[in-house]
XYZ file of C-alpha atoms in Angstrom:
686
model
C 0.030 0.140 0.152
C 3.028 2.313 1.032
C 4.479 1.633 -2.237
C 1.488 2.455 -4.222
C 0.749 5.906 -2.138
C 4.511 6.675 -3.011
C 3.708 6.447 -6.953
C 0.566 8.013 -6.481
C 1.996 11.201 -5.156
C 5.571 11.150 -6.983
C 3.144 11.046 -10.076
C 1.196 13.559 -8.736
C 4.129 15.822 -8.410
C 5.889 15.249 -10.930
C 3.683 14.927 -13.949
C -0.285 15.566 -13.210
C 0.463 18.910 -11.384
C 3.152 19.913 -13.562
C 1.648 23.763 -14.350
C -0.458 26.410 -13.746
C -3.487 24.418 -13.773
C -6.916 25.960 -14.866
C -9.237 27.158 -11.554
C -11.917 28.221 -14.264
C -13.797 24.657 -14.380
C -14.004 24.650 -10.417
C -15.155 28.539 -10.407
C -17.699 27.169 -12.747
C -19.060 24.702 -10.001
C -19.716 27.306 -7.835
C -21.924 29.314 -9.096
C -23.214 26.558 -12.035
C -26.222 28.860 -12.978
C -24.025 31.902 -13.304
C -20.949 31.639 -15.741
C -19.092 34.911 -16.322
C -16.603 35.325 -18.852
C -14.020 38.205 -19.074
C -12.636 39.117 -22.238
C -9.323 39.057 -23.272
C -7.554 42.398 -22.411
C -4.351 43.501 -20.952
C -4.091 40.090 -18.858
C -3.797 38.257 -22.642
C -1.227 40.726 -23.064
C 0.663 40.330 -19.881
C 0.771 36.947 -20.014
C 2.221 37.285 -23.834
C 4.797 39.657 -22.180
C 5.841 37.359 -19.047
C 6.688 34.648 -21.676
C 8.410 36.596 -24.474
C 9.750 39.782 -22.680
C 11.181 38.328 -19.502
C 14.249 35.894 -21.592
C 17.516 36.089 -19.755
C 19.486 36.955 -22.497
C 22.542 36.215 -20.932
C 22.180 32.383 -20.912
C 22.462 30.378 -23.670
C 19.304 28.071 -24.232
C 21.296 25.247 -25.193
C 23.392 25.207 -21.828
C 20.280 25.515 -20.254
C 16.866 26.279 -21.305
C 15.774 26.835 -17.676
C 17.854 29.414 -16.680
C 16.975 31.100 -20.270
C 13.201 31.281 -19.144
C 13.179 31.055 -15.663
C 16.052 32.975 -14.112
C 14.569 34.818 -11.203
C 11.642 33.363 -11.172
C 9.978 32.019 -7.570
C 9.891 28.392 -7.903
C 6.220 27.296 -6.888
C 4.384 23.781 -7.311
C 0.663 23.209 -6.999
C 0.583 19.340 -5.719
C -2.263 17.476 -5.315
C -4.553 19.517 -7.482
C -5.924 17.358 -9.685
C -7.765 15.423 -7.109
C -8.693 18.970 -5.420
C -10.748 19.308 -8.575
C -12.304 16.087 -8.049
C -13.067 16.773 -4.532
C -14.671 19.939 -5.336
C -16.643 18.451 -7.983
C -17.948 15.842 -5.877
C -19.259 18.753 -3.139
C -20.910 20.543 -5.607
C -22.341 17.023 -7.017
C -23.625 16.492 -3.383
C -25.100 19.740 -3.459
C -27.042 18.345 -6.428
C -27.968 15.253 -5.245
C -29.173 16.562 -1.653
C -32.331 19.124 -3.831
C -35.348 18.214 -4.123
C -36.366 15.497 -6.749
C -38.617 16.750 -9.438
C -40.825 15.053 -11.791
C -39.599 17.334 -14.793
C -36.117 16.048 -14.440
C -34.806 12.895 -17.068
C -35.260 9.479 -14.910
C -31.335 8.925 -14.908
C -31.182 12.252 -13.092
C -33.395 11.545 -10.387
C -32.353 7.994 -9.930
C -28.870 9.555 -8.603
C -30.955 11.662 -6.171
C -33.366 9.296 -5.250
C -30.728 6.621 -4.420
C -28.545 9.376 -2.536
C -31.083 10.722 -0.650
C -32.150 7.208 0.684
C -28.365 6.680 1.470
C -28.153 9.580 3.860
C -31.261 8.057 5.482
C -29.213 4.904 6.412
C -29.166 4.559 10.397
C -31.785 7.852 10.956
C -34.764 5.457 12.305
C -35.858 2.116 12.723
C -35.441 0.604 8.930
C -38.239 -1.602 8.505
C -37.810 -2.020 4.720
C -34.091 -2.629 5.195
C -34.656 -5.314 7.104
C -37.757 -6.725 5.078
C -35.522 -6.598 1.908
C -32.576 -8.486 3.923
C -35.378 -11.056 5.236
C -35.963 -12.134 1.676
C -32.600 -12.696 1.182
C -32.064 -14.572 4.452
C -34.911 -16.971 3.360
C -33.573 -17.877 -0.032
C -30.162 -18.396 1.278
C -30.868 -20.427 4.226
C -32.706 -22.387 1.671
C -30.321 -22.699 -0.653
C -27.285 -23.775 2.038
C -29.835 -26.353 3.378
C -30.136 -28.240 0.207
C -27.205 -27.565 -1.483
C -23.584 -27.806 0.571
C -21.095 -26.926 -2.260
C -19.510 -23.665 -2.008
C -19.604 -23.310 -5.575
C -23.506 -23.607 -5.467
C -23.839 -20.838 -3.123
C -21.418 -18.737 -5.141
C -23.544 -18.887 -8.295
C -26.871 -18.366 -6.064
C -25.530 -15.458 -4.523
C -24.167 -13.606 -7.758
C -27.818 -14.567 -9.467
C -29.346 -12.212 -6.241
C -26.993 -9.102 -7.444
C -24.095 -9.888 -5.255
C -20.627 -10.092 -6.807
C -18.548 -13.632 -6.646
C -16.106 -14.084 -3.470
C -13.317 -15.308 -4.821
C -12.996 -14.009 -8.388
C -14.604 -11.457 -11.074
C -16.021 -12.206 -14.376
C -16.464 -9.465 -16.811
C -16.158 -8.001 -20.461
C -13.290 -6.220 -21.996
C -12.057 -5.200 -25.383
C -9.872 -8.048 -27.006
C -5.952 -6.880 -27.224
C -5.524 -9.056 -30.668
C -8.868 -8.081 -32.101
C -9.724 -4.642 -31.342
C -13.548 -4.831 -32.833
C -14.518 -8.216 -30.764
C -14.918 -7.850 -26.822
C -13.755 -10.694 -24.370
C -14.484 -12.441 -21.542
C -12.007 -11.858 -18.497
C -11.664 -13.744 -15.241
C -9.572 -12.103 -12.685
C -9.133 -12.322 -8.895
C -11.095 -9.923 -6.957
C -10.094 -6.821 -5.263
C -7.050 -7.324 -2.924
C -7.632 -4.389 -1.186
C -11.135 -4.674 -0.649
C -10.816 -8.449 0.464
C -7.939 -7.350 2.967
C -10.297 -4.918 4.348
C -13.546 -7.352 4.879
C -11.003 -9.734 6.571
C -9.648 -7.270 8.892
C -13.411 -6.260 10.176
C -14.530 -9.575 10.069
C -13.506 -11.274 13.426
C -14.234 -8.279 15.416
C -17.727 -8.005 14.111
C -17.965 -11.862 14.819
C -16.940 -11.302 18.354
C -19.709 -8.828 19.248
C -22.529 -10.026 21.155
C -24.891 -7.617 19.180
C -23.396 -8.789 16.101
C -23.831 -12.642 16.897
C -27.674 -11.966 17.717
C -28.726 -10.093 14.840
C -26.987 -12.929 12.233
C -28.773 -15.314 14.618
C -31.867 -13.334 13.750
C -31.580 -12.560 9.953
C -29.128 -15.960 9.379
C -30.420 -19.236 11.193
C -27.547 -20.492 8.935
C -26.382 -23.850 10.230
C -22.973 -22.978 9.360
C -22.698 -20.183 11.352
C -23.727 -21.994 14.486
C -20.298 -24.130 14.297
C -18.418 -21.036 13.686
C -19.234 -18.738 16.234
C -18.697 -21.751 18.806
C -15.108 -22.194 17.760
C -14.198 -18.776 16.965
C -15.536 -17.636 20.575
C -12.313 -16.111 22.621
C -9.960 -16.881 19.774
C -8.430 -14.808 17.559
C -7.326 -17.260 15.065
C -10.197 -19.321 13.591
C -10.904 -21.635 10.121
C -12.480 -18.643 8.558
C -10.118 -15.771 9.627
C -7.132 -18.264 8.458
C -9.060 -19.167 5.067
C -9.370 -15.627 4.227
C -6.006 -14.958 5.529
C -4.364 -17.298 3.097
C -6.204 -16.049 0.075
C -4.782 -11.987 0.474
C -1.491 -13.941 1.056
C -2.099 -15.418 -2.235
C -2.592 -12.594 -4.252
C 0.431 -10.780 -2.935
C 3.047 -13.464 -2.906
C 2.091 -14.628 -6.896
C 1.937 -10.737 -7.763
C 5.613 -10.469 -6.242
C 6.872 -13.812 -8.060
C 5.628 -13.468 -11.394
C 5.469 -9.923 -12.066
C 9.124 -9.546 -13.392
C 8.584 -12.727 -15.386
C 5.338 -11.589 -17.034
C 3.727 -14.848 -17.119
C 0.488 -13.631 -15.321
C -1.979 -13.432 -17.941
C -3.311 -15.393 -20.735
C -5.463 -15.729 -23.562
C -6.958 -18.946 -23.943
C -10.798 -20.669 -24.563
C -13.201 -21.809 -21.931
C -12.908 -25.521 -22.532
C -8.917 -25.687 -22.102
C -8.948 -23.950 -19.361
C -12.208 -25.963 -17.762
C -9.785 -28.949 -19.081
C -6.599 -27.632 -17.347
C -8.225 -27.517 -13.920
C -10.043 -30.983 -14.452
C -6.173 -32.484 -15.008
C -5.148 -30.669 -11.480
C -8.029 -32.156 -9.853
C -6.907 -35.212 -10.693
C -4.199 -34.467 -8.412
C -4.864 -34.819 -4.792
C -3.493 -31.283 -3.911
C -5.982 -29.182 -6.307
C -9.842 -29.249 -5.712
C -12.361 -29.717 -8.753
C -13.785 -26.176 -9.921
C -16.272 -26.095 -12.708
C -15.219 -23.305 -14.131
C -17.062 -23.659 -17.330
C -20.492 -23.815 -15.523
C -19.524 -20.923 -13.375
C -18.776 -18.775 -16.461
C -21.484 -20.033 -18.697
C -24.549 -19.629 -16.235
C -22.617 -15.798 -15.538
C -23.982 -14.727 -19.197
C -27.048 -16.854 -19.086
C -28.622 -14.215 -16.877
C -28.377 -12.056 -19.730
C -29.663 -14.320 -22.558
C -25.797 -14.879 -24.178
C -24.964 -18.565 -24.766
C -20.952 -19.550 -24.506
C -19.289 -22.183 -25.293
C -16.326 -24.062 -24.599
C -14.500 -22.409 -27.724
C -15.217 -19.260 -26.482
C -12.061 -17.175 -25.739
C -11.239 -15.839 -22.236
C -8.339 -13.781 -20.632
C -7.058 -15.186 -17.347
C -5.584 -12.418 -15.299
C -3.168 -14.313 -13.063
C -3.582 -17.490 -13.718
C -1.114 -18.431 -11.011
C -3.251 -16.948 -8.610
C -6.407 -19.608 -9.518
C -3.795 -22.367 -9.281
C -2.978 -21.446 -6.100
C -6.929 -21.094 -5.055
C -7.585 -24.242 -5.946
C -5.100 -25.801 -3.411
C -5.995 -23.582 -0.814
C -9.888 -24.618 -1.583
C -8.698 -28.354 -1.783
C -7.528 -28.170 1.654
C -10.229 -26.407 3.439
C -13.054 -28.062 4.480
C -16.249 -27.075 2.671
C -18.176 -25.950 5.513
C -15.656 -23.378 6.624
C -15.400 -22.163 2.741
C -19.219 -21.778 3.062
C -19.164 -19.757 5.864
C -16.577 -17.716 4.665
C -18.826 -16.433 1.723
C -21.763 -16.417 4.226
C -19.800 -14.289 6.591
C -18.453 -11.720 3.552
C -21.412 -11.156 2.507
C -22.787 -10.341 6.102
C -19.557 -7.944 6.557
C -19.928 -6.317 3.333
C -23.510 -5.547 3.458
C -23.967 -4.673 7.317
C -23.668 -0.845 6.214
C -27.048 -1.295 4.673
C -28.922 -3.409 7.152
C -27.455 -1.551 10.246
C -25.743 1.452 9.823
C -24.998 2.601 13.600
C -23.574 -1.044 14.114
C -21.398 -0.653 11.112
C -20.028 2.471 12.540
C -18.828 1.038 15.949
C -16.324 -1.067 13.511
C -15.392 1.780 10.830
C -16.414 5.537 10.962
C -17.181 6.866 7.562
C -18.513 9.781 6.448
C -22.082 9.353 5.360
C -21.864 12.124 2.473
C -18.967 10.896 1.096
C -19.854 7.223 1.099
C -23.382 7.539 -0.598
C -21.536 9.601 -3.110
C -19.514 6.819 -4.347
C -22.472 4.562 -4.259
C -23.452 4.895 -7.769
C -21.620 6.095 -10.961
C -23.446 9.675 -11.105
C -24.006 9.565 -14.585
C -27.112 12.040 -14.619
C -24.957 14.296 -11.857
C -22.178 14.134 -14.182
C -24.279 14.979 -17.219
C -25.691 17.953 -15.467
C -22.526 19.161 -14.700
C -20.841 19.141 -18.254
C -23.793 20.189 -19.528
C -24.345 23.352 -17.730
C -20.365 23.796 -17.839
C -20.698 24.071 -21.604
C -23.883 25.568 -22.071
C -22.441 29.274 -21.805
C -21.623 30.999 -25.609
C -18.096 31.422 -24.359
C -17.978 27.545 -22.899
C -18.937 26.523 -26.281
C -15.996 28.762 -27.905
C -13.636 27.233 -25.359
C -15.118 23.922 -26.095
C -13.971 24.297 -29.604
C -10.616 25.691 -29.054
C -10.148 22.275 -27.077
C -11.253 20.415 -29.709
C -8.989 21.637 -32.251
C -5.871 21.273 -30.325
C -7.084 17.577 -29.400
C -7.595 16.707 -33.024
C -4.356 17.795 -34.039
C -2.761 15.852 -31.203
C -4.746 12.755 -32.018
C -3.741 12.847 -35.761
C 0.216 13.267 -34.606
C -0.584 10.353 -32.659
C -1.955 8.551 -35.619
C 1.015 9.544 -37.759
C 3.315 8.293 -35.037
C 1.511 4.668 -34.778
C 1.504 4.462 -38.333
C 5.473 5.327 -38.674
C 6.482 3.261 -35.724
C 8.086 0.021 -37.706
C 8.520 -2.178 -34.482
C 4.677 -2.334 -34.380
C 2.801 -5.499 -35.546
C 0.018 -4.727 -37.928
C -2.315 -5.961 -34.750
C -0.833 -3.545 -32.833
C -1.466 -0.317 -34.982
C -4.768 -1.305 -35.087
C -5.426 -1.777 -31.339
C -3.668 1.448 -30.854
C -5.508 3.125 -33.133
C -9.031 1.941 -31.490
C -7.268 2.983 -28.026
C -6.643 6.448 -29.325
C -10.175 6.711 -30.606
C -12.063 5.116 -27.546
C -10.230 7.994 -25.057
C -10.575 10.916 -27.763
C -13.786 10.633 -29.633
C -16.056 11.204 -26.216
C -14.956 14.815 -26.307
C -14.482 15.170 -29.904
C -17.697 13.662 -30.880
C -19.767 15.260 -27.344
C -21.117 11.457 -26.323
C -20.682 12.715 -22.782
C -23.125 15.062 -23.763
C -25.944 12.238 -24.663
C -28.527 11.982 -22.140
C -28.304 8.202 -22.198
C -30.006 6.169 -19.261
C -28.081 3.416 -18.109
C -30.819 1.838 -15.674
C -33.554 2.659 -17.006
C -35.536 -0.337 -15.701
C -34.648 0.448 -12.038
C -37.865 0.750 -10.231
C -37.442 2.275 -7.227
C -38.664 0.733 -4.152
C -38.751 1.970 -0.043
C -35.524 -0.291 0.635
C -32.316 1.482 -0.336
C -30.137 -1.950 -0.214
C -32.819 -3.461 -2.801
C -32.316 -0.669 -4.897
C -28.744 -0.002 -4.578
C -28.502 -4.267 -5.149
C -30.797 -3.932 -8.356
C -28.748 -0.748 -9.464
C -25.458 -2.616 -9.479
C -26.573 -5.715 -11.100
C -28.079 -3.528 -13.946
C -24.842 -2.040 -15.078
C -22.923 -5.706 -14.620
C -25.420 -6.813 -16.690
C -25.213 -4.096 -19.133
C -21.502 -5.008 -19.156
C -22.061 -8.527 -19.685
C -24.607 -7.957 -22.630
C -21.272 -6.097 -24.799
C -19.689 -9.462 -25.203
C -21.933 -9.940 -28.308
C -22.580 -5.860 -29.055
C -19.507 -3.805 -28.392
C -21.250 -0.732 -29.041
C -24.144 -1.755 -26.934
C -25.315 1.721 -25.582
C -21.843 2.849 -23.814
C -21.919 3.973 -21.020
C -21.778 7.840 -20.733
C -19.380 9.955 -18.895
C -19.107 9.936 -14.812
C -16.775 12.046 -12.388
C -17.031 8.428 -10.301
C -15.607 6.397 -13.110
C -12.166 7.422 -13.415
C -10.658 4.307 -13.788
C -11.720 5.034 -17.528
C -9.270 6.660 -19.678
C -11.995 8.301 -21.600
C -13.280 9.953 -17.991
C -9.911 11.048 -17.160
C -9.018 12.261 -20.564
C -12.247 14.454 -20.656
C -11.538 16.053 -16.998
C -8.002 16.466 -17.852
C -8.446 18.392 -21.059
C -11.442 20.777 -19.514
C -9.548 21.469 -16.375
C -6.287 22.244 -17.721
C -7.821 24.700 -20.008
C -7.121 28.065 -18.749
C -4.364 29.089 -21.307
C -7.221 28.722 -23.740
C -9.257 31.593 -22.748
C -7.026 34.030 -24.225
C -7.387 33.255 -28.312
C -5.244 36.328 -28.818
C -2.314 34.198 -27.895
C -0.153 32.879 -30.667
C -0.942 29.082 -31.060
C 3.078 28.517 -30.219
C 2.142 29.280 -26.851
C -0.956 27.294 -26.350
C 0.556 24.235 -27.883
C 3.684 25.001 -25.802
C 1.923 24.782 -22.594
C -1.850 23.290 -22.803
C -0.709 20.915 -25.686
C 2.528 19.476 -24.096
C 0.064 18.612 -21.047
C -2.532 16.847 -23.155
C 0.059 15.047 -25.252
C 1.752 13.731 -22.716
C -1.404 12.478 -20.275
C -2.786 11.073 -23.759
C 0.657 9.333 -24.164
C 0.689 8.154 -20.747
C -2.855 6.752 -20.964
C -2.011 5.261 -24.320
C 0.777 3.343 -22.448
C -1.021 1.911 -19.472
C -1.254 -1.783 -19.128
C -4.846 -2.735 -17.622
C -3.658 -6.445 -16.713
C -1.006 -4.845 -14.121
C -2.334 -5.151 -10.477
C -3.374 -1.813 -9.200
C -4.527 -0.217 -12.208
C -8.130 -2.313 -12.902
C -9.141 -1.790 -9.869
C -9.145 1.715 -8.669
C -9.781 2.781 -5.150
C -8.933 6.349 -4.794
C -10.258 9.023 -6.816
C -6.904 8.851 -8.797
C -6.684 9.762 -12.362
C -3.072 9.953 -12.783
C -1.835 7.853 -15.709
C 0.746 5.407 -15.263
C 3.133 4.493 -18.531
C 5.154 1.328 -18.987
C 8.341 1.250 -20.770
C 10.832 -1.207 -22.046
C 13.554 -2.355 -19.882
C 15.782 -1.546 -22.831
C 14.352 2.364 -23.376
C 14.562 2.960 -19.547
C 17.889 1.680 -18.659
C 19.461 3.815 -21.732
C 17.894 6.912 -20.180
C 18.915 5.733 -16.519
C 22.351 5.856 -18.157
C 22.969 9.052 -19.768
C 24.104 10.657 -16.470
C 20.598 11.071 -14.278
C 22.341 10.269 -11.279
C 19.980 11.880 -8.857
C 16.587 10.527 -10.467
C 15.061 7.585 -9.560
C 13.327 4.795 -11.951
C 9.710 6.409 -11.822
C 11.274 9.988 -12.714
C 13.219 8.594 -15.593
C 9.655 7.068 -16.707
C 8.019 10.835 -16.039
C 11.035 12.042 -17.759
C 10.485 9.894 -21.058
C 6.688 10.498 -21.182
C 7.407 14.311 -21.158
C 9.787 14.319 -24.196
C 6.992 11.959 -26.048
C 4.542 14.530 -25.023
C 6.576 17.395 -26.376
C 7.593 15.650 -29.021
C 3.894 15.025 -30.076
C 2.288 18.446 -29.504
C 5.325 19.923 -31.833
C 3.952 17.753 -34.636
C 0.423 19.026 -33.784
C 1.280 22.289 -33.771
C 2.938 22.018 -37.241
C -0.589 20.510 -38.521
C -2.657 22.910 -37.401
C -4.195 24.744 -40.171
C -3.657 28.461 -38.755
C 0.334 27.540 -38.155
C 0.582 25.738 -41.400
C -0.955 28.960 -43.218
C 1.182 31.554 -41.259
C 4.285 29.491 -42.084
C 5.731 28.987 -38.426
C 9.609 29.312 -39.000
C 9.130 32.901 -39.913
C 7.264 35.065 -38.128
C 8.667 37.638 -35.980
C 6.176 37.891 -33.046
C 7.693 40.797 -31.318
C 10.046 43.525 -33.394
C 11.892 43.978 -30.883
C 11.999 40.251 -29.704
C 12.799 38.071 -32.343
C 11.352 34.906 -31.520
C 9.534 32.096 -34.243
C 6.531 30.420 -33.397
C 8.619 26.976 -32.738
C 10.777 28.586 -30.407
C 7.941 30.242 -29.033
C 6.364 26.860 -28.763
C 9.346 25.601 -26.042
C 9.880 28.826 -24.278
C 6.196 28.793 -23.554
C 7.170 24.747 -22.351
C 9.824 25.977 -19.886
C 7.953 28.880 -18.430
C 5.360 26.325 -17.315
C 7.869 24.405 -15.879
C 9.846 27.302 -13.681
C 8.996 25.250 -10.522
C 10.254 21.954 -11.731
C 14.009 20.405 -10.989
C 15.961 22.441 -13.511
C 18.482 19.718 -14.959
C 15.555 17.481 -15.654
C 14.030 19.904 -17.891
C 16.994 20.407 -19.563
C 17.205 16.706 -20.119
C 14.101 16.808 -21.419
C 14.628 19.645 -24.224
C 18.061 18.415 -25.034
C 16.714 14.713 -25.639
C 14.121 16.224 -28.289
C 15.751 16.136 -31.173
C 12.844 19.142 -32.144
C 14.304 21.438 -30.007
C 18.000 20.748 -30.897
C 16.969 21.649 -34.580
C 15.012 25.015 -33.424
C 17.580 26.140 -31.054
C 20.755 24.851 -33.036
C 22.039 23.031 -30.470
C 23.811 19.944 -32.227
C 27.120 21.631 -31.494
C 26.633 21.103 -27.358
C 27.801 18.109 -25.582
C 24.808 17.325 -24.014
C 22.539 15.767 -26.922
C 20.249 13.133 -26.991
C 22.325 9.761 -26.545
C 18.918 7.444 -26.665
C 16.689 6.577 -29.922
C 13.308 7.537 -28.918
C 10.083 6.611 -31.146
C 6.418 7.248 -29.590
C 5.726 3.560 -29.693
C 9.070 1.771 -29.879
C 9.231 2.475 -26.363
C 6.321 0.585 -25.179
C 6.367 -3.009 -23.812
C 3.527 -4.079 -25.874
C 0.243 -5.701 -24.888
C 0.811 -9.245 -23.340
C -0.465 -10.818 -26.332
C 1.822 -9.357 -28.864
C 5.234 -10.550 -28.434
C 5.920 -14.069 -28.630
C 8.965 -13.681 -26.106
C 6.008 -13.450 -23.186
C 5.088 -16.953 -23.211
C 1.737 -18.521 -21.618
C 1.871 -20.452 -18.743
């Protein structure tokens, strides 16, 4: 956990907050109904003069562009700003959600409101509706446990009731080998979530009040033996079992991460046969994966066969899981499944009791319960409804479109890419940028139109999640099946992060009279670097696919050859992650520069011959790099200079080829990526 936090902090300080980030989007949220803008006057000229006229002419750009642009500047740094933006957006979302439900509003907007307001009432009075909803669940489970003693049957029953599987997750994602298709993925549960539940379980079970509630609701025969056994002890079968489950995932990740043997693409039949053969060895349990996966998709009227392709994320985990299940008595596994279900849902059954175990802020908790599609749509709708906002959006689209075109050029000209890699990358680029360029986030799609609200929040929220899960499963046969709209909650999705990032960094675009060199050197580089990082994320790396915090940073990966080359060029004081940041920034700089040259205005004015000020002869492309450095005066001067001097464009613009500190590592935008796990023959399957 500490390593993850370190990565977040490092990425935040070095990458996501590397500029004077726009406050205008946040200010518009403060008074969403009254958005006022000031026309570009002397402030624009002041900004312009700050970039151009403050040049330190005694410094040489090729020796230190940092000194050339930042001499005497006061260093500053705005750490944590992206998350602060999200927090402010979420605060405004809570204000919207707390307002009265209006019949004139669209249903998808009112569903957000009703669920939030029901959630806020948890623990405020005797919640008969919640008890009745849970009583219905109890009766079904009690009957099922008594009739079917196998844990696999119980897992499938729980899934049919709208809850998640205990030991694994079944979902649908884009097929990395065939970008036009969708594919099933089988993956471990969230390690962080499982550890949290495990840590809560024994303190909960040792409380007499909780025990009586479970006896009242549950009457599960398995619980009788469980409570008698653990009385007065910290270690007991269920706790040991779940602790072992958490250790499996941690151990497997540490053991196999470097070898990159964690993930495979196979078929359901082959995967099932593999475990069938394992079960013939006494050390492994028999798990009927084919039946589990088949029944999962039958819920949405999709038939899958043994020939259906499937991605197994972290295959060694499932092998070790089979060992653990084999040596654990079935009644202990069943007890663990039921105890986890009770522990996860205690907050709905008895909010006040749950707070004695872990105190949480109710407003924050209730905000995170839904995806906020309706509220997110309303916030963005208001944001771009004003005329000045529409003009700003057009400027954003103009620059992003040129950046996307530059990315396509890089993808097509990178000779190290396979044909299917090019297809995959182009599709990924399109999936990230099209929402912004085609206003998909602006479409009022209702992803939960079939949700009929009841007095029970517990019932409603489970049904809500089930509907969204069914929506994802249905995309297996129809990839274009109603793509879900923009959400301020789903920041694990690259397209959502990209929309947030482009809008919250668009401050400089409010000044349309600024030269395009400034806009691309400041805003364009930010967007290019962020987009490049999103393009090089690997969702199969643990910690990327499951987002547990409002984290919209990007975590790119590069080949060992690329990293080792840049580590060897004299960056003694920089660690590995700073080197990765530097590579991202160099490539973002190059892409943004290419995008600037593609800009119709720039092309029509020949950027290599325009004198922007008669007394300061600086061309458009020189202004591009000057604006970039001016925006990074807070940063480490050595790193800024290294970034620039490793960019071929900079050396060309400022004629730095006679200086010693030249680019020593070849760097091509998509020649540095590790490549998807299915694209490289050297990445052997298990």
